[in-house]
Amino acid sequence: MHRSFVEAFSNYQVNMKMSRDAFEDRMLSKLNINFGLSPGVFSGDKLVGFIFQTINKYEGQLAAYNGGTGVIPGYLGQGLTAKMYEFILPDLISNGVEKCVLEVLIDNEAAIHAYSKVGFKKTKTFQCLMLKDGILKKNANQTLEIKETRVFSVSEYGSLGEINPSMLDQLSQVRYHLSKETILEYRENEGLLGYVIFQPKNGRITQLAVHYKYRNQGIGAALLTRAHLLSESKTLSVLNIETKEEGAILFFEALGFARDLQQYEMQKQLTNV
């Protein structure tokens, strides 16, 4: 799987090279791959095409999230993506899956065309941001006591966040990756006012939320400052904020983040709604 993944994405617009350990972490933990519902195309013993999927609830429906589609050079142009979906759709439906979900770069016209032919439709536009110079622009309020926690308080976090995350960053999916995530909180009188979940190894911000009554008081900046301090990579990144959430995007920009890639979320409905 790792060899085929690296080969399939060798000429991709974004650098997708990753070590085998990083690949295993992404597939087994972050994605929580469902091997029985992830189709592959083989030439002899060689994996030449794949769709790596996880199954989870998303927007109230059981969904199959496509965490990576690839076809290695030499096998492109044969419609393998469509054939893999044609092969796996009956199994998805028999397992109660109600829709398929994926993300694709907005300038990847070939992939968008291929997914559209299979029946996917654009549902959201996501903005990705990156702290490219590795320096936060604002100084955090030093009086706020930010604490790390080992308790993954799904009910509290879910009640605090108002922005719906992408499928891979929702709390029910993040729980599979907790061994590689760090959680910081800010509380007053035991009440949760803000939290950030991030990956210190690569500086990836998974979720950040502040109670709506306590915004513009430096809590978000304090959480990000602490996350930045604890991260090995100082070029923090935050992926897939829906473009309509302009307030959240402006918050990150004020701290020094720059708009980077954009992606479409695409969905294929398998049941009548």
CSV table of C-alpha atoms in Angstrom, one decimal:
chain,number,residue,atom,x,y,z
A,1,MET,CA,0.0,0.0,0.0
A,2,HIS,CA,2.8,2.4,0.9
A,3,ARG,CA,4.8,1.8,-2.2
A,4,SER,CA,1.7,2.2,-4.4
A,5,PHE,CA,0.7,5.4,-2.6
A,6,VAL,CA,4.1,7.0,-3.1
A,7,GLU,CA,4.2,6.0,-6.7
A,8,ALA,CA,0.6,7.1,-7.4
A,9,PHE,CA,1.2,10.6,-5.9
A,10,SER,CA,4.7,11.1,-7.3
A,11,ASN,CA,3.6,13.9,-9.6
A,12,TYR,CA,0.8,15.3,-7.5
A,13,GLN,CA,0.5,19.1,-7.0
A,14,VAL,CA,1.1,18.7,-3.3
A,15,ASN,CA,4.1,16.9,-1.9
A,16,MET,CA,2.6,13.7,-0.6
A,17,LYS,CA,5.9,11.8,0.1
A,18,MET,CA,5.8,10.2,3.6
A,19,SER,CA,7.7,7.6,5.4
A,20,ARG,CA,6.2,4.2,5.9
A,21,ASP,CA,5.7,5.0,9.6
A,22,ALA,CA,3.8,8.2,8.8
A,23,PHE,CA,1.8,6.4,6.2
A,24,GLU,CA,0.8,3.7,8.7
A,25,ASP,CA,-0.2,6.3,11.2
A,26,ARG,CA,-2.4,8.1,8.7
A,27,MET,CA,-4.1,5.0,7.4
A,28,LEU,CA,-4.5,3.0,10.6
A,29,SER,CA,-5.1,5.7,13.1
A,30,LYS,CA,-6.1,9.1,11.5
A,31,LEU,CA,-8.1,7.5,8.7
A,32,ASN,CA,-8.9,4.2,10.6
A,33,ILE,CA,-9.1,2.5,7.3
A,34,ASN,CA,-11.8,-0.1,6.7
A,35,PHE,CA,-10.0,-2.7,4.7
A,36,GLY,CA,-13.1,-4.6,3.7
A,37,LEU,CA,-14.6,-1.6,2.1
A,38,SER,CA,-11.4,-0.2,0.4
A,39,PRO,CA,-11.1,-1.5,-3.1
A,40,GLY,CA,-7.9,-2.1,-5.0
A,41,VAL,CA,-6.8,-3.0,-8.5
A,42,PHE,CA,-4.0,-5.5,-8.9
A,43,SER,CA,-1.7,-6.4,-11.7
A,44,GLY,CA,-0.4,-9.7,-10.5
A,45,ASP,CA,0.7,-9.0,-6.9
A,46,LYS,CA,1.2,-5.3,-7.5
A,47,LEU,CA,-1.4,-2.8,-6.2
A,48,VAL,CA,-1.9,-0.4,-9.1
A,49,GLY,CA,-5.0,1.5,-8.0
A,50,PHE,CA,-6.8,2.0,-4.7
A,51,ILE,CA,-9.4,3.9,-2.7
A,52,PHE,CA,-8.7,3.9,1.0
A,53,GLN,CA,-11.9,4.5,3.0
A,54,THR,CA,-13.2,4.8,6.5
A,55,ILE,CA,-16.8,4.5,7.7
A,56,ASN,CA,-18.3,6.9,10.2
A,57,LYS,CA,-21.3,9.1,10.8
A,58,TYR,CA,-21.2,12.5,9.0
A,59,GLU,CA,-23.9,15.1,9.0
A,60,GLY,CA,-26.3,12.6,10.4
A,61,GLN,CA,-25.7,9.8,7.9
A,62,LEU,CA,-23.4,6.8,7.7
A,63,ALA,CA,-20.7,7.8,5.3
A,64,ALA,CA,-17.7,6.3,3.5
A,65,TYR,CA,-14.9,8.8,3.5
A,66,ASN,CA,-12.3,8.5,0.7
A,67,GLY,CA,-9.0,9.1,2.4
A,68,GLY,CA,-6.9,8.6,-0.7
A,69,THR,CA,-7.6,7.6,-4.3
A,70,GLY,CA,-4.6,6.7,-6.5
A,71,VAL,CA,-3.6,5.0,-9.7
A,72,ILE,CA,0.1,4.5,-10.5
A,73,PRO,CA,1.6,5.8,-13.8
A,74,GLY,CA,1.1,3.3,-16.6
A,75,TYR,CA,-2.4,2.5,-15.5
A,76,LEU,CA,-3.9,6.0,-15.8
A,77,GLY,CA,-6.6,6.7,-18.4
A,78,GLN,CA,-8.3,3.3,-18.0
A,79,GLY,CA,-11.2,4.5,-15.8
A,80,LEU,CA,-10.0,2.6,-12.8
A,81,THR,CA,-11.5,5.0,-10.3
A,82,ALA,CA,-14.9,4.5,-11.8
A,83,LYS,CA,-14.4,0.8,-11.9
A,84,MET,CA,-13.4,0.7,-8.2
A,85,TYR,CA,-16.5,2.6,-7.2
A,86,GLU,CA,-18.7,0.4,-9.3
A,87,PHE,CA,-17.2,-2.6,-7.6
A,88,ILE,CA,-17.5,-1.4,-4.0
A,89,LEU,CA,-20.8,0.5,-4.1
A,90,PRO,CA,-23.0,-2.7,-3.6
A,91,ASP,CA,-20.9,-3.6,-0.5
A,92,LEU,CA,-21.2,0.0,0.9
A,93,ILE,CA,-25.0,-0.1,0.5
A,94,SER,CA,-25.3,-3.5,2.0
A,95,ASN,CA,-23.3,-2.2,5.0
A,96,GLY,CA,-25.8,0.6,5.5
A,97,VAL,CA,-23.6,3.4,4.1
A,98,GLU,CA,-25.8,6.3,2.9
A,99,LYS,CA,-23.3,8.5,1.1
A,100,CYS,CA,-19.7,8.7,-0.1
A,101,VAL,CA,-17.5,11.7,0.8
A,102,LEU,CA,-14.2,13.0,-0.5
A,103,GLU,CA,-12.1,16.1,-0.8
A,104,VAL,CA,-10.2,17.2,-4.0
A,105,LEU,CA,-8.0,20.2,-4.8
A,106,ILE,CA,-10.1,22.8,-6.7
A,107,ASP,CA,-7.6,22.9,-9.6
A,108,ASN,CA,-7.4,19.1,-10.0
A,109,GLU,CA,-9.8,19.2,-12.9
A,110,ALA,CA,-9.0,15.6,-14.0
A,111,ALA,CA,-10.0,14.2,-10.6
A,112,ILE,CA,-13.1,16.4,-10.3
A,113,HIS,CA,-14.2,15.2,-13.8
A,114,ALA,CA,-13.6,11.6,-12.8
A,115,TYR,CA,-15.6,11.9,-9.6
A,116,SER,CA,-18.4,13.8,-11.3
A,117,LYS,CA,-18.7,11.0,-13.8
A,118,VAL,CA,-19.2,8.5,-10.9
A,119,GLY,CA,-22.0,10.8,-9.5
A,120,PHE,CA,-20.2,13.0,-7.0
A,121,LYS,CA,-21.4,16.6,-6.6
A,122,LYS,CA,-19.6,19.6,-5.0
A,123,THR,CA,-21.0,20.3,-1.6
A,124,LYS,CA,-18.5,22.6,0.1
A,125,THR,CA,-15.4,24.7,-0.5
A,126,PHE,CA,-12.7,24.4,2.1
A,127,GLN,CA,-9.8,26.8,2.8
A,128,CYS,CA,-6.5,25.6,4.1
A,129,LEU,CA,-4.1,28.0,5.9
A,130,MET,CA,-0.5,27.8,7.0
A,131,LEU,CA,1.8,29.8,9.3
A,132,LYS,CA,4.5,29.7,6.6
A,133,ASP,CA,7.2,31.8,8.3
A,134,GLY,CA,6.6,30.0,11.6
A,135,ILE,CA,6.1,33.2,13.6
A,136,LEU,CA,2.8,34.1,15.3
A,137,LYS,CA,2.1,37.8,14.9
A,138,LYS,CA,0.2,38.4,18.2
A,139,ASN,CA,1.5,38.0,21.7
A,140,ALA,CA,-0.8,35.9,23.9
A,141,ASN,CA,-2.4,37.0,27.1
A,142,GLN,CA,0.1,35.6,29.6
A,143,THR,CA,-2.5,35.8,32.4
A,144,LEU,CA,-4.5,32.9,30.9
A,145,GLU,CA,-3.6,29.5,32.3
A,146,ILE,CA,-3.6,27.0,29.5
A,147,LYS,CA,-3.5,23.4,30.6
A,148,GLU,CA,-2.9,20.1,28.8
A,149,THR,CA,-5.4,17.4,29.4
A,150,ARG,CA,-5.6,13.6,28.8
A,151,VAL,CA,-9.4,13.6,29.0
A,152,PHE,CA,-11.1,13.6,25.6
A,153,SER,CA,-14.3,15.4,26.6
A,154,VAL,CA,-16.5,14.8,23.5
A,155,SER,CA,-19.7,16.3,24.9
A,156,GLU,CA,-18.0,19.5,26.1
A,157,TYR,CA,-16.0,20.0,22.9
A,158,GLY,CA,-19.0,19.3,20.8
A,159,SER,CA,-21.1,21.9,22.6
A,160,LEU,CA,-18.5,24.6,22.3
A,161,GLY,CA,-17.7,24.4,18.6
A,162,GLU,CA,-20.0,26.2,16.2
A,163,ILE,CA,-18.2,25.5,13.0
A,164,ASN,CA,-18.8,22.1,11.5
A,165,PRO,CA,-15.4,20.4,10.8
A,166,SER,CA,-14.7,18.2,7.8
A,167,MET,CA,-15.4,14.5,8.2
A,168,LEU,CA,-11.8,13.6,9.0
A,169,ASP,CA,-11.5,16.3,11.7
A,170,GLN,CA,-14.8,15.6,13.5
A,171,LEU,CA,-14.6,14.5,17.1
A,172,SER,CA,-15.9,11.0,16.3
A,173,GLN,CA,-13.0,10.5,13.9
A,174,VAL,CA,-10.3,12.3,16.0
A,175,ARG,CA,-10.7,9.7,18.7
A,176,TYR,CA,-8.9,7.1,16.6
A,177,HIS,CA,-5.8,9.3,16.5
A,178,LEU,CA,-5.6,10.5,20.1
A,179,SER,CA,-2.2,8.9,20.7
A,180,LYS,CA,-0.7,11.5,18.3
A,181,GLU,CA,-2.9,14.5,19.3
A,182,THR,CA,-2.4,16.9,22.2
A,183,ILE,CA,-5.3,18.7,23.8
A,184,LEU,CA,-5.0,22.1,25.5
A,185,GLU,CA,-7.9,23.7,27.4
A,186,TYR,CA,-8.7,27.0,29.1
A,187,ARG,CA,-11.2,26.8,31.9
A,188,GLU,CA,-12.6,29.2,34.5
A,189,ASN,CA,-14.3,27.9,37.6
A,190,GLU,CA,-14.1,24.4,36.0
A,191,GLY,CA,-16.1,25.6,33.0
A,192,LEU,CA,-14.6,25.0,29.6
A,193,LEU,CA,-14.1,28.3,27.6
A,194,GLY,CA,-11.8,27.1,24.9
A,195,TYR,CA,-9.7,24.2,23.6
A,196,VAL,CA,-7.4,23.2,20.8
A,197,ILE,CA,-6.5,19.8,19.5
A,198,PHE,CA,-3.3,19.5,17.5
A,199,GLN,CA,-0.6,17.2,16.3
A,200,PRO,CA,2.7,18.4,17.8
A,201,LYS,CA,4.8,16.3,15.4
A,202,ASN,CA,3.8,18.3,12.3
A,203,GLY,CA,2.0,21.4,13.7
A,204,ARG,CA,-1.4,20.4,12.3
A,205,ILE,CA,-4.3,22.1,14.1
A,206,THR,CA,-7.1,19.6,14.2
A,207,GLN,CA,-9.8,21.7,16.1
A,208,LEU,CA,-9.9,25.0,17.8
A,209,ALA,CA,-13.0,26.5,19.5
A,210,VAL,CA,-13.8,29.3,22.0
A,211,HIS,CA,-17.1,29.8,23.8
A,212,TYR,CA,-19.0,32.4,21.8
A,213,LYS,CA,-19.5,34.6,24.9
A,214,TYR,CA,-15.7,34.8,25.6
A,215,ARG,CA,-14.4,35.6,22.1
A,216,ASN,CA,-12.1,38.5,21.4
A,217,GLN,CA,-10.5,38.1,24.8
A,218,GLY,CA,-7.3,36.4,23.7
A,219,ILE,CA,-8.3,32.9,24.5
A,220,GLY,CA,-7.9,31.5,21.0
A,221,ALA,CA,-4.5,33.3,20.6
A,222,ALA,CA,-3.3,31.9,23.9
A,223,LEU,CA,-4.3,28.4,22.9
A,224,LEU,CA,-2.5,28.7,19.6
A,225,THR,CA,0.6,30.2,21.2
A,226,ARG,CA,0.9,27.3,23.5
A,227,ALA,CA,0.3,24.8,20.7
A,228,HIS,CA,3.0,26.6,18.7
A,229,LEU,CA,5.4,26.3,21.6
A,230,LEU,CA,4.8,22.6,22.0
A,231,SER,CA,4.9,21.8,18.3
A,232,GLU,CA,8.1,20.4,16.7
A,233,SER,CA,7.1,22.0,13.4
A,234,LYS,CA,6.5,25.8,13.8
A,235,THR,CA,4.8,26.1,10.4
A,236,LEU,CA,1.4,25.4,11.9
A,237,SER,CA,-1.4,24.5,9.5
A,238,VAL,CA,-5.1,24.3,9.7
A,239,LEU,CA,-7.0,22.5,7.0
A,240,ASN,CA,-10.5,22.6,5.6
A,241,ILE,CA,-12.2,25.6,7.1
A,242,GLU,CA,-15.4,26.1,5.0
A,243,THR,CA,-14.9,29.3,3.0
A,244,LYS,CA,-18.2,30.7,4.3
A,245,GLU,CA,-16.6,30.9,7.8
A,246,GLU,CA,-14.9,34.1,7.1
A,247,GLY,CA,-14.6,35.1,10.7
A,248,ALA,CA,-12.6,32.0,11.6
A,249,ILE,CA,-10.3,32.5,8.5
A,250,LEU,CA,-9.7,36.2,9.5
A,251,PHE,CA,-8.8,35.1,13.0
A,252,PHE,CA,-6.0,32.9,11.8
A,253,GLU,CA,-4.9,35.5,9.3
A,254,ALA,CA,-4.6,38.0,12.1
A,255,LEU,CA,-2.2,35.6,13.8
A,256,GLY,CA,0.0,35.4,10.7
A,257,PHE,CA,-1.5,32.4,8.9
A,258,ALA,CA,-1.8,32.7,5.1
A,259,ARG,CA,-4.4,31.3,2.8
A,260,ASP,CA,-3.0,28.2,1.1
A,261,LEU,CA,-4.7,25.5,-0.9
A,262,GLN,CA,-8.5,25.2,-1.5
A,263,GLN,CA,-10.4,22.0,-1.8
A,264,TYR,CA,-13.9,21.0,-2.8
A,265,GLU,CA,-15.8,18.5,-0.7
A,266,MET,CA,-17.8,16.2,-3.0
A,267,GLN,CA,-20.5,13.8,-2.0
A,268,LYS,CA,-22.4,11.0,-3.7
A,269,GLN,CA,-25.7,10.1,-2.2
A,270,LEU,CA,-26.4,6.4,-2.0
A,271,THR,CA,-29.9,6.6,-0.5
A,272,ASN,CA,-32.9,8.8,-1.0
A,273,VAL,CA,-33.1,11.7,1.5
